[in-house]
Each structure stands twice: as structure tokens, then as C-alpha cells.
CSV table of C-alpha atoms and ligand atoms in Angstrom, one decimal:
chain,number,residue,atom,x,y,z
C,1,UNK,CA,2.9,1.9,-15.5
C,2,UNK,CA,3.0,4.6,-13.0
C,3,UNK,CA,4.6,4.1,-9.8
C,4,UNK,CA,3.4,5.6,-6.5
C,5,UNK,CA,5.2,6.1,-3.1
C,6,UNK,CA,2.1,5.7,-0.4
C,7,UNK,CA,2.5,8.2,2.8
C,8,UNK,CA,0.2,8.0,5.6
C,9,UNK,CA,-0.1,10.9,7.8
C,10,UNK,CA,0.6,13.1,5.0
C,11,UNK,CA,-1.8,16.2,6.1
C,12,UNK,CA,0.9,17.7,8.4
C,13,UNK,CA,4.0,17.4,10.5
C,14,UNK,CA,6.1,15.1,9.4
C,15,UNK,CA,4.5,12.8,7.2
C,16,UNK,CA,3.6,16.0,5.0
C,17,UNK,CA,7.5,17.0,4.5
C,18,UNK,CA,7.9,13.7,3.8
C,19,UNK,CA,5.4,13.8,1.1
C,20,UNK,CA,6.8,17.6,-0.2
C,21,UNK,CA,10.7,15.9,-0.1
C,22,UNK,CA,9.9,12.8,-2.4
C,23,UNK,CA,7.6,15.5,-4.3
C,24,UNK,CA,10.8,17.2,-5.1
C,25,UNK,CA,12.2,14.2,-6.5
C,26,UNK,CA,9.8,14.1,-8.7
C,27,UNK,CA,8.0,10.4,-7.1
C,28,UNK,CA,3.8,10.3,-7.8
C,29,UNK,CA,2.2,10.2,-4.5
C,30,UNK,CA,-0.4,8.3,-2.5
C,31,UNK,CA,-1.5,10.7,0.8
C,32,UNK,CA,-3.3,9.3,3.4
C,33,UNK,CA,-5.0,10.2,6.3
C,34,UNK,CA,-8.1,11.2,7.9
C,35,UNK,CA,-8.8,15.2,6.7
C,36,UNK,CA,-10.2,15.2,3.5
C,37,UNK,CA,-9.4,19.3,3.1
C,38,UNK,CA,-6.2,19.2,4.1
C,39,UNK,CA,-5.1,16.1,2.0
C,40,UNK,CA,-7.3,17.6,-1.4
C,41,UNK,CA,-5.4,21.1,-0.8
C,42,UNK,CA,-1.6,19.1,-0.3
C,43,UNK,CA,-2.5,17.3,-3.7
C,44,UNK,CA,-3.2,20.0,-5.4
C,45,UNK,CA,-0.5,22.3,-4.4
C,46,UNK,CA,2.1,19.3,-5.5
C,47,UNK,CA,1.1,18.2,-8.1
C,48,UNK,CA,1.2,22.5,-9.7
C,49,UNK,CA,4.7,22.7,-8.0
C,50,UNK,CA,6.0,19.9,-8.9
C,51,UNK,CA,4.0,18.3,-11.9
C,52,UNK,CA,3.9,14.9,-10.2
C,53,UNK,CA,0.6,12.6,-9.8
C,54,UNK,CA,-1.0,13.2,-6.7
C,55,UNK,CA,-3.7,11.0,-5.3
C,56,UNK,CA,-5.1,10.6,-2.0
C,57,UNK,CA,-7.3,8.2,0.0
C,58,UNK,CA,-8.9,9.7,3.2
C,59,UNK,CA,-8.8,6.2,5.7
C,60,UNK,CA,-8.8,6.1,9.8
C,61,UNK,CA,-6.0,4.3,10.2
C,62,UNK,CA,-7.2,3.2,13.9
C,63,UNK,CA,-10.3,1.7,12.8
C,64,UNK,CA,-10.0,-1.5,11.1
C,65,UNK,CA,-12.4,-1.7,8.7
C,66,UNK,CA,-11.3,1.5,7.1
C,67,UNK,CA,-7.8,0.0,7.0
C,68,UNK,CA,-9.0,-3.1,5.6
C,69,UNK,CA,-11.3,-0.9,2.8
C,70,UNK,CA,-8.1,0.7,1.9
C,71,UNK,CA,-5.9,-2.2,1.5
C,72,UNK,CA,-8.8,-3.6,-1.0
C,73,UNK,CA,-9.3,-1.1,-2.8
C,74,UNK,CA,-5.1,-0.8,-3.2
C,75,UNK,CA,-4.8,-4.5,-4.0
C,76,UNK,CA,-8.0,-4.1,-6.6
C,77,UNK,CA,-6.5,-0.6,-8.2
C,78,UNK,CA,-3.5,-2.5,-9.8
C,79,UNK,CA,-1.3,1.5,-9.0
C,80,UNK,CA,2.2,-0.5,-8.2
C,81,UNK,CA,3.3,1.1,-4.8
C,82,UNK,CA,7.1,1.2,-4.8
C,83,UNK,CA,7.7,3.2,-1.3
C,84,UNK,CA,5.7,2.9,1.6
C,85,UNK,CA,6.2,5.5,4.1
C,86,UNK,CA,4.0,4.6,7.4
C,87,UNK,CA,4.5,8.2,8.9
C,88,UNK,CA,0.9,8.6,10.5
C,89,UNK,CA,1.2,8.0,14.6
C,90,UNK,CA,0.0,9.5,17.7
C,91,UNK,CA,0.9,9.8,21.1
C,92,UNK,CA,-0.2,10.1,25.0
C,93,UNK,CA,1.6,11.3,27.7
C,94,UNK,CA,0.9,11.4,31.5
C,95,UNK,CA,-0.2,8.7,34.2
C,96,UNK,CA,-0.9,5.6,32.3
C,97,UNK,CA,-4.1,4.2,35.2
C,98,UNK,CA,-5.6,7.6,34.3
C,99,UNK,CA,-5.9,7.4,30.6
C,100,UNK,CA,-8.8,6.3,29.2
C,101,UNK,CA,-8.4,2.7,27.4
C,102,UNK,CA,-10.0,3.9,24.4
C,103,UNK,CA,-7.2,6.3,23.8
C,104,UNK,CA,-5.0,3.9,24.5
C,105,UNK,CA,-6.5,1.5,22.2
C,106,UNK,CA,-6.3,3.5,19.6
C,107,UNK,CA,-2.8,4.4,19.9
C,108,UNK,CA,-1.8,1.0,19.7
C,109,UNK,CA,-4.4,0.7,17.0
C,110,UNK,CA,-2.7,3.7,15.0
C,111,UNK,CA,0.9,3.1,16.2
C,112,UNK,CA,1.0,-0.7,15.9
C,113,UNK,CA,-1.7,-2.5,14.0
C,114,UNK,CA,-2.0,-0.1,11.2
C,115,UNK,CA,1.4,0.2,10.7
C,116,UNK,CA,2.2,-4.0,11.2
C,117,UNK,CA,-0.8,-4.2,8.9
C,118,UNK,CA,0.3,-1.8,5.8
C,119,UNK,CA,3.9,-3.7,6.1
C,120,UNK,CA,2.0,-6.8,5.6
C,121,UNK,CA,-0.8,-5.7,2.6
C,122,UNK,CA,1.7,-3.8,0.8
C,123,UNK,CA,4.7,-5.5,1.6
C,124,UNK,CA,3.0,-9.0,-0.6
C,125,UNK,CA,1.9,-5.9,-3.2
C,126,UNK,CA,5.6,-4.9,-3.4
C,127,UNK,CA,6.7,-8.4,-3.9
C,128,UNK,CA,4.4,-9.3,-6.7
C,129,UNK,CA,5.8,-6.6,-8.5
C,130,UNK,CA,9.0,-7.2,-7.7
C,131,UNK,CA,10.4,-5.0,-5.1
C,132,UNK,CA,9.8,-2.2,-3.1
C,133,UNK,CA,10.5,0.0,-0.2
C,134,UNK,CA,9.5,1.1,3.0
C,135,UNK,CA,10.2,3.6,5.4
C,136,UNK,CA,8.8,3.1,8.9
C,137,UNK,CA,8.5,6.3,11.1
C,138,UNK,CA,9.4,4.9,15.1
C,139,UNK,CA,11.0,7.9,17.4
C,140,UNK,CA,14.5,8.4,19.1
C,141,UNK,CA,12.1,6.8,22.3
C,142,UNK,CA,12.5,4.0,20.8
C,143,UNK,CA,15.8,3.4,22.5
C,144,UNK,CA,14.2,3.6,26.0
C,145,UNK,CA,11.2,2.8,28.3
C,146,UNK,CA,9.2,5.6,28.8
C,147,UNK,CA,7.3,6.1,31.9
C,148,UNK,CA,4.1,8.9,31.5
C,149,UNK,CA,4.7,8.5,27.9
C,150,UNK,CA,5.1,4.7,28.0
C,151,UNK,CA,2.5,3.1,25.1
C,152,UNK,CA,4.1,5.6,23.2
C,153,UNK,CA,7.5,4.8,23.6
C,154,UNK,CA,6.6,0.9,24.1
C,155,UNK,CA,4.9,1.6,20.5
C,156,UNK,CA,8.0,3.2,18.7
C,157,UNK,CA,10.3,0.3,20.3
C,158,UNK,CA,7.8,-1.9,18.8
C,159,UNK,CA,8.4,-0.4,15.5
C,160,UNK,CA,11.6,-0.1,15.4
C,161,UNK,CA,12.2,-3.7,16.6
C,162,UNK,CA,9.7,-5.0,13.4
C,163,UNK,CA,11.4,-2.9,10.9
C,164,UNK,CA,14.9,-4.4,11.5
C,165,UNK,CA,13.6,-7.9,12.0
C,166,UNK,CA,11.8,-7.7,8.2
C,167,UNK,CA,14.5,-5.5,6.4
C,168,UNK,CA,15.9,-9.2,7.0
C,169,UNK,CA,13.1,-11.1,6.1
C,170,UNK,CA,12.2,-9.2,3.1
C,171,UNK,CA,16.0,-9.3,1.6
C,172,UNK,CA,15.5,-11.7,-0.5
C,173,UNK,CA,12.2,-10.8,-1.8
C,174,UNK,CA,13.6,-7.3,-3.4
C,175,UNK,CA,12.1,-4.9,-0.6
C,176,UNK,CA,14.5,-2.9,1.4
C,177,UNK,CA,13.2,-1.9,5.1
C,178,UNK,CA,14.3,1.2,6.8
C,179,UNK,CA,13.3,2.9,10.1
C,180,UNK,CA,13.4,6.7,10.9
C,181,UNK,CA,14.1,8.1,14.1
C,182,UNK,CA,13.7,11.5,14.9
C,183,UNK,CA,13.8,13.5,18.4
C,184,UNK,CA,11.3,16.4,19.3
C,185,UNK,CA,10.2,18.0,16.0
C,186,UNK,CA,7.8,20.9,16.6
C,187,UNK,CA,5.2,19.5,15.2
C,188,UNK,CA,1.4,19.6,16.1
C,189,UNK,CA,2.4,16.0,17.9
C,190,UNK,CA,3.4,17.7,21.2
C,191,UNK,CA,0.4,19.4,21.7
C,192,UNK,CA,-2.0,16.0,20.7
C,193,UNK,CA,0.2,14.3,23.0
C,194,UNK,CA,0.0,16.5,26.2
C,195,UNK,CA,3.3,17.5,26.4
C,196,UNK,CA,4.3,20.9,27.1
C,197,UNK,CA,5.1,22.5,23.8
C,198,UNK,CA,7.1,25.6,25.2
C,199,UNK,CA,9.3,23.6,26.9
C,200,UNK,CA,10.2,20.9,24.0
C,201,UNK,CA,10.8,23.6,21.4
C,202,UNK,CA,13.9,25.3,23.5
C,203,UNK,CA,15.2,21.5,23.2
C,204,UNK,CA,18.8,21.3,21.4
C,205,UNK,CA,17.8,17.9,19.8
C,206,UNK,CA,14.8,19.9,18.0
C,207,UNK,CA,15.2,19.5,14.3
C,208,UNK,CA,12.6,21.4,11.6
C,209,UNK,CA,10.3,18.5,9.9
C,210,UNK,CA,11.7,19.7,6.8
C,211,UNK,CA,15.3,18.9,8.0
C,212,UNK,CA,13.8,15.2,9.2
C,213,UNK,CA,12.6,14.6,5.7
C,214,UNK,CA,15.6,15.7,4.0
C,215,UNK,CA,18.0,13.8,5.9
C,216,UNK,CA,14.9,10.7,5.4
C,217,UNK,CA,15.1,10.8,1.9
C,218,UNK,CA,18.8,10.8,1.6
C,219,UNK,CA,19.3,7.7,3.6
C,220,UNK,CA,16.4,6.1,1.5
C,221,UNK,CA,18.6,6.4,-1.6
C,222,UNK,CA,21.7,4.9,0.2
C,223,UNK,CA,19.4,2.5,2.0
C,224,UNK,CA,20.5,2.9,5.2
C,225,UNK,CA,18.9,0.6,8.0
C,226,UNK,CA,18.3,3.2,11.0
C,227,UNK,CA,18.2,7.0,10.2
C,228,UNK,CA,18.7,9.5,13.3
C,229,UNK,CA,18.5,12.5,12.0
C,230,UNK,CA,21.2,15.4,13.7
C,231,UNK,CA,24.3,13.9,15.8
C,232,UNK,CA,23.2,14.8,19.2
C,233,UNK,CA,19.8,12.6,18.9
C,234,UNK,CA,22.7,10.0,17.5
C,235,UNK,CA,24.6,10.6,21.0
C,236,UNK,CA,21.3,10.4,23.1
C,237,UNK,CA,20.6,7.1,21.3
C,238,UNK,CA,23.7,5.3,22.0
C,239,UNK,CA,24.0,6.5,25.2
C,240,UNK,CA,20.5,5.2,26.0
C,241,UNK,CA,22.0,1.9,24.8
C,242,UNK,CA,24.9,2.5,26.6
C,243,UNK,CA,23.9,3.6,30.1
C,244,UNK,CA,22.2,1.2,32.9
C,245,UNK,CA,18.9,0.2,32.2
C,246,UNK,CA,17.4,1.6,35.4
C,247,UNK,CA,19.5,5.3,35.6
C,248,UNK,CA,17.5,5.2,32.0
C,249,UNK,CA,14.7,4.6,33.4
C,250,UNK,CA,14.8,7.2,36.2
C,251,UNK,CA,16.1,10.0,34.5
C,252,UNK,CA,13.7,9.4,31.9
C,253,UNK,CA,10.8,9.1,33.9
C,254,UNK,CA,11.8,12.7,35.8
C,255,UNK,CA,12.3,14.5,32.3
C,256,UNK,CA,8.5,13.1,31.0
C,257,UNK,CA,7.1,13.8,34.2
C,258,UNK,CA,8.0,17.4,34.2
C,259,UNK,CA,7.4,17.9,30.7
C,260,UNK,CA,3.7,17.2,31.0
C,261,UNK,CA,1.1,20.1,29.8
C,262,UNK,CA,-1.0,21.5,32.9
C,263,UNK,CA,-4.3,21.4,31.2
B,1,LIG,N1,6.9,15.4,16.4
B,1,LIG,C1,7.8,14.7,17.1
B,1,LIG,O1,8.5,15.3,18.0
B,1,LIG,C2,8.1,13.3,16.8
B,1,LIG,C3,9.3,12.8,17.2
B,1,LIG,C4,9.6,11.4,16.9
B,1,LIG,C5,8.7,10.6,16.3
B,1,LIG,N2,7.5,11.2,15.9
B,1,LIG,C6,6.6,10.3,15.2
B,1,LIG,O2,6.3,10.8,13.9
B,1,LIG,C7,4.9,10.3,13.6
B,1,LIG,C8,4.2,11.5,13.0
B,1,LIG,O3,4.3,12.6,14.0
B,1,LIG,P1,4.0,14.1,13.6
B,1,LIG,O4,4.9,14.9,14.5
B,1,LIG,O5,4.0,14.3,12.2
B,1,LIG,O6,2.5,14.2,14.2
B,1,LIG,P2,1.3,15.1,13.7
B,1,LIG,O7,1.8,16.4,13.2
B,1,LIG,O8,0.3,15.0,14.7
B,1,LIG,O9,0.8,14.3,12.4
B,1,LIG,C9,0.2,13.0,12.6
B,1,LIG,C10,-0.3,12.6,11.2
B,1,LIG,O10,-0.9,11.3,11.4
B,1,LIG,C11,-2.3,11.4,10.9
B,1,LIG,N3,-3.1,10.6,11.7
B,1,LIG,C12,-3.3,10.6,13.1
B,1,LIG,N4,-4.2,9.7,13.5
B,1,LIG,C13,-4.6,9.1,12.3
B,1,LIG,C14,-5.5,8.0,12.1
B,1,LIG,N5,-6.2,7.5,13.1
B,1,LIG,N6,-5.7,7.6,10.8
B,1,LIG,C15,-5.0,8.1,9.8
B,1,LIG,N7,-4.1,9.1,10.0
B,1,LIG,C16,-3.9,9.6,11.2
B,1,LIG,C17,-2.6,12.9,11.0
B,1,LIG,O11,-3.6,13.2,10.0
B,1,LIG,P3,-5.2,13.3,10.3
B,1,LIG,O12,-5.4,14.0,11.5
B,1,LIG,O13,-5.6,14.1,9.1
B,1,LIG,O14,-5.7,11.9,10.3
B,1,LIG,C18,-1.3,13.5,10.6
B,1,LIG,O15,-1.2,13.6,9.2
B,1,LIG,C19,4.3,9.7,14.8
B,1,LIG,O16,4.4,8.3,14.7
B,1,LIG,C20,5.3,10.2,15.9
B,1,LIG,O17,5.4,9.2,17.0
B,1,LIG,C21,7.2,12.5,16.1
């Protein structure tokens, strides 16, 4: 029987070099996310380079229903899923009282539910057959609030928090739980968000989304718990954890502040 490693937000950024690094290791994939082209065109190139199995399932991951179509149609396919990789997520940055709550909404739709939800559907999946893994994908703003970004950061905080709380859970039932941290990658993320692209990609914590993915998959194989990729996002991280909560807070909220796009 066939196994699969699912990856949502697999039609760009980093989801998609996630997908091309465990393509390279020869896994079968499962892409999802909401562009039909661009997921068609990623299976086909992957599965000629690489000579893998390529599915994919187009699914809004924000709206519910879709999610709950998906999960169905998984749990009714018998395809035994053996990595989850929940790399799809979005963001929003400037004044929080100005942004529209459907935006918001959705974010924590996307960011939160989805991803709490897939951990849940596929998690029991992976245990019926035995085992599994899954890679969550929070951000190095995990380690800190983050005003004019905050859902955003509140949301990878979230996920970071669930991932460590069921790699212990899910011990025992044969399913290993990591979490994936990365800083600024220049991906089309900064741009959805609002941030000012220009600025980020002269950052010194900017790492390439292939060099996220490689360092992801590595850490996969030696299961470790929390991957940072690159040592100075390692230093910003403990020194987020390190520092007092409200210098955090301030510098924080100055750097986001000015880092917002004029649009
Ligand atoms: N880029 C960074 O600097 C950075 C740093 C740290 C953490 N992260 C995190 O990494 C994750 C991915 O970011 P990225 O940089 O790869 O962003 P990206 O380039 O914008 O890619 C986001 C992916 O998610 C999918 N997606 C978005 N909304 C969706 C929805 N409603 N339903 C299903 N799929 C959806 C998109 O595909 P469709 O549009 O086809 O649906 C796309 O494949 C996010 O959670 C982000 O917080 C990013």
C-alpha cells in the first residue's frame, strides 16, 4: 500500500519547497490548496523529476465545509497518510481596530482551525494505521507578542504551543509531532501580509525557502521537536525568551510598526 505525505499550502513559498524536498526523497505526495493550475502544474513537474506519485486536492482551507469535504473524502480514500505537513497560513499586519473582521476571521480560520482540525482528522487516520508524522509550520513570532501583526503572531504562538503539547500526547500512539519555525523568508507572504517587502529582504535572518525545507526535512528524520532554521533566528528566539516581557513588547511593536507597506 502506498504511502502519502499530505502538504497544504503546497502551490508556492514554503509549503511548495517543502513538497520539492520530501519529493527528492523520493515520498508520494498529497498537495493542497486553493489554485487548481498551480497545484496540477507542481504535480506534474514532480512526479517527471522525481518519478514519485503525485496527487492533489484543491480545498479552502478557511472555509469549513471544504475542510470537512476533504477530511471525508481522505478518511473514505483508504491512501494511508504517513506525514502531515500543515504548511498553508496567512498573515495581516497593521492596526488591528482597522482590519476588517472577515480577514481576521479567516486568518484564524486558516491559521488555527484548519490546522487544529487536520491534526485532529488525520492525526486518528495516522493512528489506525499505526503511526505517523506531522510537521506543523508556526513562525520564529511565535516567541513573542506581536503588536500590528498580532493575530498573526498570537496564531503561530498558538501553534507552536499545540504542537508541543500533542508531540506528548500522541507518544504513545506512534505519531511523532514537530514544529517548524522559520524567520522572514522572501516569500509571496510579505507582500499578502502588508509588510514592506524591500525592507524584510535586506534582513540578516532571511533564509531561501529552499534552505527552510532542507534544514525541515533533516530534523524530520532525527525527529527533532522545534526546528529554527539558521542560528541567528535561534539567537532571536532565545533572547525573546530571555529578555523582559515588555522591552519585547516595545521593541517589537516599533520594528512592525515601521515595517508596514504604505499602500
Ligand atoms: N514567509 C515568511 O517569512 C514566513 C516566516 C515564518 C513563518 N511563515 C509561515 O509559513 C506559512 C506559509 O507561508 P509562505 O511564506 O509559504 O506563504 P505563501 O507563499 O503566501 O504561501 C501560502 C500557501 O498557503 C496556501 N493558502 C493560503 N490560504 C489558503 C486557504 N484559505 N486554503 C488553502 N490554502 C491556502 C496558498 O495557496 P493558495 O493561494 O493556492 O490557496 C499557498 O500555497 C504561513 O503559515 C506563515 O505564517 C512564513
Amino acid at each position: 500500500m502506498p504511502r502519502y505525505a499530505l502538504i497544504t499550502g503546497a502551490s508556492r513559498g514554503l509549503g511548495l519547497a517543502l513538497a520539492e524536498a520530501l519529493a527528492r526523497r523520493g515520498r508520494n505526495l498529497i498537495l493542497v490548496a486553493r489554485q487548481r493550475e498551480a497545484l496540477e502544474s507542481i504535480a506534474c513537474e514532480l512526479t517527471q523529476r522525481f518519478g514519485i506519485e503525485v496527487l492533489f486536492r484543491t480545498c479552502n482551507l478557511a472555509n469549513p465545509l471544504q475542510l470537512t469535504g476533504l477530511l471525508q473524502e481522505l478518511e473514505e480514500s483508504g491512501l494511508v497518510i504517513d506525514l502531515l505537513v500543515n504548511g498553508a497560513g496567512s498573515g495581516l499586519a497593521g492596526p488591528f481596530l482597522a482590519h476588517d473582521w472577515g480577514d481576521e476571521q479567516r486568518l484564524l480560520e486558516l491559521n488555527v482551525l484548519a490546522l487544529t482540525r487536520l491534526c485532529h482528522g488525520i492525526g486518528n487516520l495516522m493512528v489506525a494505521a499505526g503511526g505517523g508524522q506531522i510537521l506543523n509550520v508556526a513562525s520564529l513570532t511565535a516567541f513573542q507578542p506581536g503588536p500590528w501583526l498580532s493575530s498573526h503572531c498570537a496564531s503561530a504562538a498558538y501553534v507552536l504551543h499545540l504542537s508541543e503539547s500533542l508531540r506528548e500526547e500522541f507518544k504513545d500512539y506512534g505519531v511523532k509531532v514537530s514544529v517548524l519555525c522559520p524567520g522572514p523568508v522572501p516569500t509571496a507572504f510579505f507582500r499578502l501580509t502588508g509588510l514592506d517587502e524591500q525592507r524584510l529582504r535586506h534582513s540578516r535572518l532571511l533564509l531561501s525557502p529552499e534552505e527552510v525545507a532542507l534544514h525541515a526535512v533533516r530534523a524530520l528524520d532525527r525527529d527533532r521537536a522545534l526546528i529554527i532554521p539558521g542560528w541567528r533566528n535561534r539567537l532571536v528566539a532565545s533572547l525573546h525568551r530571555l529578555l523582559p516581557r515588555a522591552l519585547v513588547r516595545w521593541t517589537v511593536g516599533r520594528l512592525y510598526r515601521s515595517l508596514l507597506s504604505r499602500r
